[in-house]
Amino acid sequence: MKNIIFCDFDGTITAQETFVAVLKQFAPELAGELIPQMYALKVTLRDGVRRILESIPSSRLPEIIEFTRRQPMRAGLPELLDFLQDSSVPFVVVSGGLRSMVEVVLDSLVKHTHAIYAIDIDTSGSHFRVVSPYEGETELVDKVKVMDLYDAANIKIAIGDSVTDLNMALTAPVVFARDRLAKYLDERNKPYIAWNDFFDIRTALIQLWNT
Ligand SMILES: [Mg+2]
């Protein structure tokens, strides 16, 4: 059996949640109105995030990228990616945020990922236009749809931190969960491996694959 890893970006690869901070910083009025409604489940993430993003002028993308560049990553990702490369296990990043944010934070590590799925932004018009080929019912990036692109014969391993990773975590046979995701899985009696940084994940995978 082959293994494949699906990893969230925001709050998982980055130590802090960055995307919500970007929405608040670059579209303060609409974010102030819609983010509470999304938390209250009155507006879907798909519609709310799209409306906020599409209110941002195209000229501001470079500032968003600069804002994101300063965000620190959780420790151990280069070491985990080295280990996965030696083990021939693909590492797929699945983010509900912007591809350009993922790429600027990962920087030279991008080439060690197998693929990155995220929201693309078309800046050819006056304002952002969201381009998201794996849109779901309620989210701009349906992480389970992305997992389903890959052969069911693979053992799928999910890494995440929050509610946007819940469906992915419930689908995957092996899950690394921290923060709110761990609480949601506790409530559903879904087993997971607790983690704090990517060194923990490497250690757990070495144990898992050597037994
Ligand atoms: Mg997250």
JSON list of C-alpha atoms and ligand atoms in Angstrom, two decimals:
[
{"chain": "A", "resi": 1, "resn": "MET", "atom": "CA", "xyz": [0.00, 0.00, 0.00]},
{"chain": "A", "resi": 2, "resn": "LYS", "atom": "CA", "xyz": [1.17, 3.51, -0.84]},
{"chain": "A", "resi": 3, "resn": "ASN", "atom": "CA", "xyz": [0.78, 6.44, 1.51]},
{"chain": "A", "resi": 4, "resn": "ILE", "atom": "CA", "xyz": [-0.15, 10.00, 0.61]},
{"chain": "A", "resi": 5, "resn": "ILE", "atom": "CA", "xyz": [-0.33, 13.03, 2.92]},
{"chain": "A", "resi": 6, "resn": "PHE", "atom": "CA", "xyz": [-2.87, 15.88, 2.72]},
{"chain": "A", "resi": 7, "resn": "CYS", "atom": "CA", "xyz": [-1.89, 18.87, 4.83]},
{"chain": "A", "resi": 8, "resn": "ASP", "atom": "CA", "xyz": [-3.81, 22.04, 5.65]},
{"chain": "A", "resi": 9, "resn": "PHE", "atom": "CA", "xyz": [-1.93, 25.36, 5.42]},
{"chain": "A", "resi": 10, "resn": "ASP", "atom": "CA", "xyz": [-3.43, 28.07, 7.61]},
{"chain": "A", "resi": 11, "resn": "GLY", "atom": "CA", "xyz": [-2.71, 27.48, 11.32]},
{"chain": "A", "resi": 12, "resn": "THR", "atom": "CA", "xyz": [-1.15, 24.11, 10.41]},
{"chain": "A", "resi": 13, "resn": "ILE", "atom": "CA", "xyz": [1.92, 24.99, 8.33]},
{"chain": "A", "resi": 14, "resn": "THR", "atom": "CA", "xyz": [1.76, 28.59, 9.61]},
{"chain": "A", "resi": 15, "resn": "ALA", "atom": "CA", "xyz": [1.98, 28.90, 13.38]},
{"chain": "A", "resi": 16, "resn": "GLN", "atom": "CA", "xyz": [-0.82, 31.50, 13.38]},
{"chain": "A", "resi": 17, "resn": "GLU", "atom": "CA", "xyz": [-4.03, 31.75, 11.34]},
{"chain": "A", "resi": 18, "resn": "THR", "atom": "CA", "xyz": [-3.12, 34.11, 8.54]},
{"chain": "A", "resi": 19, "resn": "PHE", "atom": "CA", "xyz": [-6.01, 34.11, 6.08]},
{"chain": "A", "resi": 20, "resn": "VAL", "atom": "CA", "xyz": [-8.62, 35.60, 8.42]},
{"chain": "A", "resi": 21, "resn": "ALA", "atom": "CA", "xyz": [-6.05, 38.25, 9.40]},
{"chain": "A", "resi": 22, "resn": "VAL", "atom": "CA", "xyz": [-5.61, 39.09, 5.69]},
{"chain": "A", "resi": 23, "resn": "LEU", "atom": "CA", "xyz": [-9.36, 39.38, 5.12]},
{"chain": "A", "resi": 24, "resn": "LYS", "atom": "CA", "xyz": [-9.70, 41.69, 8.16]},
{"chain": "A", "resi": 25, "resn": "GLN", "atom": "CA", "xyz": [-6.71, 43.78, 7.13]},
{"chain": "A", "resi": 26, "resn": "PHE", "atom": "CA", "xyz": [-7.58, 44.22, 3.44]},
{"chain": "A", "resi": 27, "resn": "ALA", "atom": "CA", "xyz": [-11.39, 44.29, 3.55]},
{"chain": "A", "resi": 28, "resn": "PRO", "atom": "CA", "xyz": [-12.14, 45.52, 7.11]},
{"chain": "A", "resi": 29, "resn": "GLU", "atom": "CA", "xyz": [-15.78, 46.56, 6.57]},
{"chain": "A", "resi": 30, "resn": "LEU", "atom": "CA", "xyz": [-17.04, 43.52, 4.72]},
{"chain": "A", "resi": 31, "resn": "ALA", "atom": "CA", "xyz": [-14.92, 41.16, 6.85]},
{"chain": "A", "resi": 32, "resn": "GLY", "atom": "CA", "xyz": [-16.38, 42.77, 10.00]},
{"chain": "A", "resi": 33, "resn": "GLU", "atom": "CA", "xyz": [-19.87, 42.16, 8.67]},
{"chain": "A", "resi": 34, "resn": "LEU", "atom": "CA", "xyz": [-19.47, 38.67, 7.14]},
{"chain": "A", "resi": 35, "resn": "ILE", "atom": "CA", "xyz": [-16.95, 36.85, 9.36]},
{"chain": "A", "resi": 36, "resn": "PRO", "atom": "CA", "xyz": [-19.30, 36.77, 12.40]},
{"chain": "A", "resi": 37, "resn": "GLN", "atom": "CA", "xyz": [-22.10, 35.52, 10.10]},
{"chain": "A", "resi": 38, "resn": "MET", "atom": "CA", "xyz": [-19.83, 32.75, 8.79]},
{"chain": "A", "resi": 39, "resn": "TYR", "atom": "CA", "xyz": [-18.93, 31.70, 12.35]},
{"chain": "A", "resi": 40, "resn": "ALA", "atom": "CA", "xyz": [-22.66, 31.69, 13.16]},
{"chain": "A", "resi": 41, "resn": "LEU", "atom": "CA", "xyz": [-23.20, 29.53, 10.03]},
{"chain": "A", "resi": 42, "resn": "LYS", "atom": "CA", "xyz": [-25.64, 32.09, 8.58]},
{"chain": "A", "resi": 43, "resn": "VAL", "atom": "CA", "xyz": [-23.40, 32.61, 5.56]},
{"chain": "A", "resi": 44, "resn": "THR", "atom": "CA", "xyz": [-21.35, 29.78, 4.02]},
{"chain": "A", "resi": 45, "resn": "LEU", "atom": "CA", "xyz": [-17.57, 30.07, 3.86]},
{"chain": "A", "resi": 46, "resn": "ARG", "atom": "CA", "xyz": [-17.92, 29.73, 0.11]},
{"chain": "A", "resi": 47, "resn": "ASP", "atom": "CA", "xyz": [-20.13, 32.80, -0.28]},
{"chain": "A", "resi": 48, "resn": "GLY", "atom": "CA", "xyz": [-18.64, 34.88, 2.53]},
{"chain": "A", "resi": 49, "resn": "VAL", "atom": "CA", "xyz": [-15.00, 34.40, 1.60]},
{"chain": "A", "resi": 50, "resn": "ARG", "atom": "CA", "xyz": [-15.76, 34.98, -2.09]},
{"chain": "A", "resi": 51, "resn": "ARG", "atom": "CA", "xyz": [-17.63, 38.24, -1.36]},
{"chain": "A", "resi": 52, "resn": "ILE", "atom": "CA", "xyz": [-14.83, 39.52, 0.88]},
{"chain": "A", "resi": 53, "resn": "LEU", "atom": "CA", "xyz": [-12.06, 38.57, -1.58]},
{"chain": "A", "resi": 54, "resn": "GLU", "atom": "CA", "xyz": [-13.90, 40.02, -4.57]},
{"chain": "A", "resi": 55, "resn": "SER", "atom": "CA", "xyz": [-14.20, 43.38, -2.76]},
{"chain": "A", "resi": 56, "resn": "ILE", "atom": "CA", "xyz": [-10.39, 43.74, -2.67]},
{"chain": "A", "resi": 57, "resn": "PRO", "atom": "CA", "xyz": [-8.78, 45.82, -5.46]},
{"chain": "A", "resi": 58, "resn": "SER", "atom": "CA", "xyz": [-6.42, 43.80, -7.68]},
{"chain": "A", "resi": 59, "resn": "SER", "atom": "CA", "xyz": [-3.63, 46.31, -7.03]},
{"chain": "A", "resi": 60, "resn": "ARG", "atom": "CA", "xyz": [-3.37, 45.14, -3.40]},
{"chain": "A", "resi": 61, "resn": "LEU", "atom": "CA", "xyz": [-2.17, 41.58, -4.08]},
{"chain": "A", "resi": 62, "resn": "PRO", "atom": "CA", "xyz": [1.54, 42.50, -3.61]},
{"chain": "A", "resi": 63, "resn": "GLU", "atom": "CA", "xyz": [0.73, 43.94, -0.13]},
{"chain": "A", "resi": 64, "resn": "ILE", "atom": "CA", "xyz": [-1.10, 40.73, 0.82]},
{"chain": "A", "resi": 65, "resn": "ILE", "atom": "CA", "xyz": [1.91, 38.70, -0.24]},
{"chain": "A", "resi": 66, "resn": "GLU", "atom": "CA", "xyz": [4.24, 40.93, 1.81]},
{"chain": "A", "resi": 67, "resn": "PHE", "atom": "CA", "xyz": [1.92, 40.67, 4.84]},
{"chain": "A", "resi": 68, "resn": "THR", "atom": "CA", "xyz": [1.98, 36.87, 4.53]},
{"chain": "A", "resi": 69, "resn": "ARG", "atom": "CA", "xyz": [5.74, 36.55, 3.99]},
{"chain": "A", "resi": 70, "resn": "ARG", "atom": "CA", "xyz": [6.39, 37.48, 7.63]},
{"chain": "A", "resi": 71, "resn": "GLN", "atom": "CA", "xyz": [4.28, 34.59, 9.00]},
{"chain": "A", "resi": 72, "resn": "PRO", "atom": "CA", "xyz": [6.41, 31.95, 10.77]},
{"chain": "A", "resi": 73, "resn": "MET", "atom": "CA", "xyz": [6.02, 28.25, 10.01]},
{"chain": "A", "resi": 74, "resn": "ARG", "atom": "CA", "xyz": [5.62, 25.55, 12.60]},
{"chain": "A", "resi": 75, "resn": "ALA", "atom": "CA", "xyz": [8.96, 23.82, 13.25]},
{"chain": "A", "resi": 76, "resn": "GLY", "atom": "CA", "xyz": [10.14, 20.70, 11.46]},
{"chain": "A", "resi": 77, "resn": "LEU", "atom": "CA", "xyz": [8.54, 20.99, 8.02]},
{"chain": "A", "resi": 78, "resn": "PRO", "atom": "CA", "xyz": [11.83, 20.86, 6.02]},
{"chain": "A", "resi": 79, "resn": "GLU", "atom": "CA", "xyz": [12.88, 17.77, 8.00]},
{"chain": "A", "resi": 80, "resn": "LEU", "atom": "CA", "xyz": [9.49, 16.08, 7.48]},
{"chain": "A", "resi": 81, "resn": "LEU", "atom": "CA", "xyz": [9.62, 16.81, 3.73]},
{"chain": "A", "resi": 82, "resn": "ASP", "atom": "CA", "xyz": [13.15, 15.34, 3.53]},
{"chain": "A", "resi": 83, "resn": "PHE", "atom": "CA", "xyz": [11.98, 12.19, 5.28]},
{"chain": "A", "resi": 84, "resn": "LEU", "atom": "CA", "xyz": [8.91, 11.88, 3.01]},
{"chain": "A", "resi": 85, "resn": "GLN", "atom": "CA", "xyz": [11.04, 12.33, -0.08]},
{"chain": "A", "resi": 86, "resn": "ASP", "atom": "CA", "xyz": [13.33, 9.48, 1.09]},
{"chain": "A", "resi": 87, "resn": "SER", "atom": "CA", "xyz": [10.22, 7.37, 1.75]},
{"chain": "A", "resi": 88, "resn": "SER", "atom": "CA", "xyz": [8.63, 8.28, -1.65]},
{"chain": "A", "resi": 89, "resn": "VAL", "atom": "CA", "xyz": [5.48, 9.57, 0.07]},
{"chain": "A", "resi": 90, "resn": "PRO", "atom": "CA", "xyz": [3.78, 12.53, -1.69]},
{"chain": "A", "resi": 91, "resn": "PHE", "atom": "CA", "xyz": [2.94, 15.62, 0.43]},
{"chain": "A", "resi": 92, "resn": "VAL", "atom": "CA", "xyz": [-0.09, 17.53, -0.86]},
{"chain": "A", "resi": 93, "resn": "VAL", "atom": "CA", "xyz": [-1.01, 20.97, 0.54]},
{"chain": "A", "resi": 94, "resn": "VAL", "atom": "CA", "xyz": [-4.76, 21.69, 0.61]},
{"chain": "A", "resi": 95, "resn": "SER", "atom": "CA", "xyz": [-5.64, 25.24, 1.60]},
{"chain": "A", "resi": 96, "resn": "GLY", "atom": "CA", "xyz": [-8.84, 27.27, 1.74]},
{"chain": "A", "resi": 97, "resn": "GLY", "atom": "CA", "xyz": [-6.63, 30.36, 1.40]},
{"chain": "A", "resi": 98, "resn": "LEU", "atom": "CA", "xyz": [-4.79, 31.91, -1.52]},
{"chain": "A", "resi": 99, "resn": "ARG", "atom": "CA", "xyz": [-2.19, 29.97, -3.51]},
{"chain": "A", "resi": 100, "resn": "SER", "atom": "CA", "xyz": [0.15, 32.99, -3.52]},
{"chain": "A", "resi": 101, "resn": "MET", "atom": "CA", "xyz": [0.06, 33.03, 0.32]},
{"chain": "A", "resi": 102, "resn": "VAL", "atom": "CA", "xyz": [0.95, 29.33, 0.49]},
{"chain": "A", "resi": 103, "resn": "GLU", "atom": "CA", "xyz": [3.79, 29.75, -2.00]},
{"chain": "A", "resi": 104, "resn": "VAL", "atom": "CA", "xyz": [5.37, 32.77, -0.33]},
{"chain": "A", "resi": 105, "resn": "VAL", "atom": "CA", "xyz": [5.44, 31.07, 3.09]},
{"chain": "A", "resi": 106, "resn": "LEU", "atom": "CA", "xyz": [6.72, 27.71, 1.76]},
{"chain": "A", "resi": 107, "resn": "ASP", "atom": "CA", "xyz": [9.22, 29.50, -0.49]},
{"chain": "A", "resi": 108, "resn": "SER", "atom": "CA", "xyz": [11.95, 26.99, -1.43]},
{"chain": "A", "resi": 109, "resn": "LEU", "atom": "CA", "xyz": [9.93, 24.11, 0.06]},
{"chain": "A", "resi": 110, "resn": "VAL", "atom": "CA", "xyz": [7.32, 24.41, -2.74]},
{"chain": "A", "resi": 111, "resn": "LYS", "atom": "CA", "xyz": [9.43, 22.14, -4.94]},
{"chain": "A", "resi": 112, "resn": "HIS", "atom": "CA", "xyz": [9.34, 19.43, -2.24]},
{"chain": "A", "resi": 113, "resn": "THR", "atom": "CA", "xyz": [5.53, 19.31, -2.27]},
{"chain": "A", "resi": 114, "resn": "HIS", "atom": "CA", "xyz": [3.70, 17.00, -4.66]},
{"chain": "A", "resi": 115, "resn": "ALA", "atom": "CA", "xyz": [0.90, 19.53, -5.32]},
{"chain": "A", "resi": 116, "resn": "ILE", "atom": "CA", "xyz": [-0.75, 22.63, -3.85]},
{"chain": "A", "resi": 117, "resn": "TYR", "atom": "CA", "xyz": [-4.53, 23.08, -4.01]},
{"chain": "A", "resi": 118, "resn": "ALA", "atom": "CA", "xyz": [-5.78, 26.54, -3.00]},
{"chain": "A", "resi": 119, "resn": "ILE", "atom": "CA", "xyz": [-7.75, 29.54, -4.25]},
{"chain": "A", "resi": 120, "resn": "ASP", "atom": "CA", "xyz": [-6.31, 31.24, -7.31]},
{"chain": "A", "resi": 121, "resn": "ILE", "atom": "CA", "xyz": [-6.89, 34.94, -7.78]},
{"chain": "A", "resi": 122, "resn": "ASP", "atom": "CA", "xyz": [-7.42, 36.54, -11.18]},
{"chain": "A", "resi": 123, "resn": "THR", "atom": "CA", "xyz": [-6.18, 40.13, -10.98]},
{"chain": "A", "resi": 124, "resn": "SER", "atom": "CA", "xyz": [-6.85, 41.08, -14.61]},
{"chain": "A", "resi": 125, "resn": "GLY", "atom": "CA", "xyz": [-9.92, 43.14, -13.58]},
{"chain": "A", "resi": 126, "resn": "SER", "atom": "CA", "xyz": [-10.24, 46.04, -11.12]},
{"chain": "A", "resi": 127, "resn": "HIS", "atom": "CA", "xyz": [-10.95, 43.67, -8.19]},
{"chain": "A", "resi": 128, "resn": "PHE", "atom": "CA", "xyz": [-9.95, 40.12, -7.28]},
{"chain": "A", "resi": 129, "resn": "ARG", "atom": "CA", "xyz": [-11.83, 37.36, -9.01]},
{"chain": "A", "resi": 130, "resn": "VAL", "atom": "CA", "xyz": [-11.85, 34.00, -7.21]},
{"chain": "A", "resi": 131, "resn": "VAL", "atom": "CA", "xyz": [-10.87, 30.96, -9.28]},
{"chain": "A", "resi": 132, "resn": "SER", "atom": "CA", "xyz": [-11.47, 27.74, -7.39]},
{"chain": "A", "resi": 133, "resn": "PRO", "atom": "CA", "xyz": [-11.81, 24.50, -9.37]},
{"chain": "A", "resi": 134, "resn": "TYR", "atom": "CA", "xyz": [-12.57, 22.33, -6.29]},
{"chain": "A", "resi": 135, "resn": "GLU", "atom": "CA", "xyz": [-15.40, 24.40, -4.86]},
{"chain": "A", "resi": 136, "resn": "GLY", "atom": "CA", "xyz": [-17.82, 22.48, -2.65]},
{"chain": "A", "resi": 137, "resn": "GLU", "atom": "CA", "xyz": [-21.34, 23.08, -1.29]},
{"chain": "A", "resi": 138, "resn": "THR", "atom": "CA", "xyz": [-20.17, 25.27, 1.55]},
{"chain": "A", "resi": 139, "resn": "GLU", "atom": "CA", "xyz": [-16.46, 25.89, 1.02]},
{"chain": "A", "resi": 140, "resn": "LEU", "atom": "CA", "xyz": [-14.37, 27.46, -1.74]},
{"chain": "A", "resi": 141, "resn": "VAL", "atom": "CA", "xyz": [-11.94, 24.54, -1.54]},
{"chain": "A", "resi": 142, "resn": "ASP", "atom": "CA", "xyz": [-13.61, 21.21, -0.77]},
{"chain": "A", "resi": 143, "resn": "LYS", "atom": "CA", "xyz": [-10.74, 19.25, 0.75]},
{"chain": "A", "resi": 144, "resn": "VAL", "atom": "CA", "xyz": [-12.49, 15.88, 0.39]},
{"chain": "A", "resi": 145, "resn": "LYS", "atom": "CA", "xyz": [-12.95, 16.55, -3.34]},
{"chain": "A", "resi": 146, "resn": "VAL", "atom": "CA", "xyz": [-9.20, 17.08, -3.57]},
{"chain": "A", "resi": 147, "resn": "MET", "atom": "CA", "xyz": [-8.50, 13.84, -1.68]},
{"chain": "A", "resi": 148, "resn": "ASP", "atom": "CA", "xyz": [-10.85, 12.01, -4.04]},
{"chain": "A", "resi": 149, "resn": "LEU", "atom": "CA", "xyz": [-8.65, 13.00, -7.00]},
{"chain": "A", "resi": 150, "resn": "TYR", "atom": "CA", "xyz": [-6.18, 10.43, -5.70]},
{"chain": "A", "resi": 151, "resn": "ASP", "atom": "CA", "xyz": [-6.47, 6.67, -5.98]},
{"chain": "A", "resi": 152, "resn": "ALA", "atom": "CA", "xyz": [-8.54, 5.08, -3.22]},
{"chain": "A", "resi": 153, "resn": "ALA", "atom": "CA", "xyz": [-5.87, 2.35, -2.98]},
{"chain": "A", "resi": 154, "resn": "ASN", "atom": "CA", "xyz": [-3.60, 4.89, -1.27]},
{"chain": "A", "resi": 155, "resn": "ILE", "atom": "CA", "xyz": [-3.56, 5.19, 2.51]},
{"chain": "A", "resi": 156, "resn": "LYS", "atom": "CA", "xyz": [-4.62, 8.80, 2.97]},
{"chain": "A", "resi": 157, "resn": "ILE", "atom": "CA", "xyz": [-3.14, 10.70, 5.88]},
{"chain": "A", "resi": 158, "resn": "ALA", "atom": "CA", "xyz": [-4.63, 14.07, 6.91]},
{"chain": "A", "resi": 159, "resn": "ILE", "atom": "CA", "xyz": [-2.90, 16.83, 8.90]},
{"chain": "A", "resi": 160, "resn": "GLY", "atom": "CA", "xyz": [-4.92, 19.74, 10.24]},
{"chain": "A", "resi": 161, "resn": "ASP", "atom": "CA", "xyz": [-5.90, 22.12, 13.01]},
{"chain": "A", "resi": 162, "resn": "SER", "atom": "CA", "xyz": [-9.46, 23.34, 12.60]},
{"chain": "A", "resi": 163, "resn": "VAL", "atom": "CA", "xyz": [-13.08, 22.89, 11.54]},
{"chain": "A", "resi": 164, "resn": "THR", "atom": "CA", "xyz": [-12.21, 23.33, 7.85]},
{"chain": "A", "resi": 165, "resn": "ASP", "atom": "CA", "xyz": [-10.22, 20.08, 8.13]},
{"chain": "A", "resi": 166, "resn": "LEU", "atom": "CA", "xyz": [-13.00, 18.11, 9.80]},
{"chain": "A", "resi": 167, "resn": "ASN", "atom": "CA", "xyz": [-14.45, 16.37, 6.72]},
{"chain": "A", "resi": 168, "resn": "MET", "atom": "CA", "xyz": [-10.96, 15.56, 5.47]},
{"chain": "A", "resi": 169, "resn": "ALA", "atom": "CA", "xyz": [-10.11, 14.10, 8.90]},
{"chain": "A", "resi": 170, "resn": "LEU", "atom": "CA", "xyz": [-13.31, 12.03, 9.06]},
{"chain": "A", "resi": 171, "resn": "THR", "atom": "CA", "xyz": [-12.51, 10.59, 5.60]},
{"chain": "A", "resi": 172, "resn": "ALA", "atom": "CA", "xyz": [-8.84, 9.75, 6.20]},
{"chain": "A", "resi": 173, "resn": "PRO", "atom": "CA", "xyz": [-7.82, 6.52, 7.98]},
{"chain": "A", "resi": 174, "resn": "VAL", "atom": "CA", "xyz": [-4.84, 8.24, 9.62]},
{"chain": "A", "resi": 175, "resn": "VAL", "atom": "CA", "xyz": [-5.21, 11.75, 11.08]},
{"chain": "A", "resi": 176, "resn": "PHE", "atom": "CA", "xyz": [-2.86, 14.17, 12.79]},
{"chain": "A", "resi": 177, "resn": "ALA", "atom": "CA", "xyz": [-4.96, 16.72, 14.69]},
{"chain": "A", "resi": 178, "resn": "ARG", "atom": "CA", "xyz": [-4.19, 19.67, 16.90]},
{"chain": "A", "resi": 179, "resn": "ASP", "atom": "CA", "xyz": [-6.15, 22.53, 18.42]},
{"chain": "A", "resi": 180, "resn": "ARG", "atom": "CA", "xyz": [-9.87, 22.74, 17.55]},
{"chain": "A", "resi": 181, "resn": "LEU", "atom": "CA", "xyz": [-9.72, 19.81, 15.12]},
{"chain": "A", "resi": 182, "resn": "ALA", "atom": "CA", "xyz": [-8.68, 17.52, 17.98]},
{"chain": "A", "resi": 183, "resn": "LYS", "atom": "CA", "xyz": [-11.72, 18.66, 20.00]},
{"chain": "A", "resi": 184, "resn": "TYR", "atom": "CA", "xyz": [-14.12, 18.08, 17.10]},
{"chain": "A", "resi": 185, "resn": "LEU", "atom": "CA", "xyz": [-12.70, 14.57, 16.60]},
{"chain": "A", "resi": 186, "resn": "ASP", "atom": "CA", "xyz": [-12.93, 13.81, 20.35]},
{"chain": "A", "resi": 187, "resn": "GLU", "atom": "CA", "xyz": [-16.63, 14.68, 20.16]},
{"chain": "A", "resi": 188, "resn": "ARG", "atom": "CA", "xyz": [-17.06, 12.25, 17.26]},
{"chain": "A", "resi": 189, "resn": "ASN", "atom": "CA", "xyz": [-14.92, 9.46, 18.75]},
{"chain": "A", "resi": 190, "resn": "LYS", "atom": "CA", "xyz": [-12.65, 9.53, 15.70]},
{"chain": "A", "resi": 191, "resn": "PRO", "atom": "CA", "xyz": [-9.13, 8.42, 16.65]},
{"chain": "A", "resi": 192, "resn": "TYR", "atom": "CA", "xyz": [-6.24, 10.73, 15.75]},
{"chain": "A", "resi": 193, "resn": "ILE", "atom": "CA", "xyz": [-2.59, 11.33, 16.57]},
{"chain": "A", "resi": 194, "resn": "ALA", "atom": "CA", "xyz": [-2.05, 14.56, 18.52]},
{"chain": "A", "resi": 195, "resn": "TRP", "atom": "CA", "xyz": [0.77, 16.75, 17.23]},
{"chain": "A", "resi": 196, "resn": "ASN", "atom": "CA", "xyz": [2.35, 20.08, 17.95]},
{"chain": "A", "resi": 197, "resn": "ASP", "atom": "CA", "xyz": [5.05, 20.46, 15.29]},
{"chain": "A", "resi": 198, "resn": "PHE", "atom": "CA", "xyz": [6.24, 18.59, 12.21]},
{"chain": "A", "resi": 199, "resn": "PHE", "atom": "CA", "xyz": [8.98, 16.80, 14.16]},
{"chain": "A", "resi": 200, "resn": "ASP", "atom": "CA", "xyz": [6.17, 15.03, 16.09]},
{"chain": "A", "resi": 201, "resn": "ILE", "atom": "CA", "xyz": [4.63, 13.93, 12.80]},
{"chain": "A", "resi": 202, "resn": "ARG", "atom": "CA", "xyz": [7.93, 12.61, 11.44]},
{"chain": "A", "resi": 203, "resn": "THR", "atom": "CA", "xyz": [8.53, 10.63, 14.66]},
{"chain": "A", "resi": 204, "resn": "ALA", "atom": "CA", "xyz": [5.01, 9.16, 14.57]},
{"chain": "A", "resi": 205, "resn": "LEU", "atom": "CA", "xyz": [5.27, 8.20, 10.89]},
{"chain": "A", "resi": 206, "resn": "ILE", "atom": "CA", "xyz": [8.64, 6.48, 11.45]},
{"chain": "A", "resi": 207, "resn": "GLN", "atom": "CA", "xyz": [6.99, 4.42, 14.20]},
{"chain": "A", "resi": 208, "resn": "LEU", "atom": "CA", "xyz": [3.86, 3.74, 12.13]},
{"chain": "A", "resi": 209, "resn": "TRP", "atom": "CA", "xyz": [5.76, 2.58, 9.05]},
{"chain": "A", "resi": 210, "resn": "ASN", "atom": "CA", "xyz": [8.29, 0.46, 10.92]},
{"chain": "A", "resi": 211, "resn": "THR", "atom": "CA", "xyz": [5.73, -1.71, 12.64]},
{"chain": "B", "resi": 1, "resn": "MG", "atom": "MG", "xyz": [-6.20, 25.54, 9.36]}
]
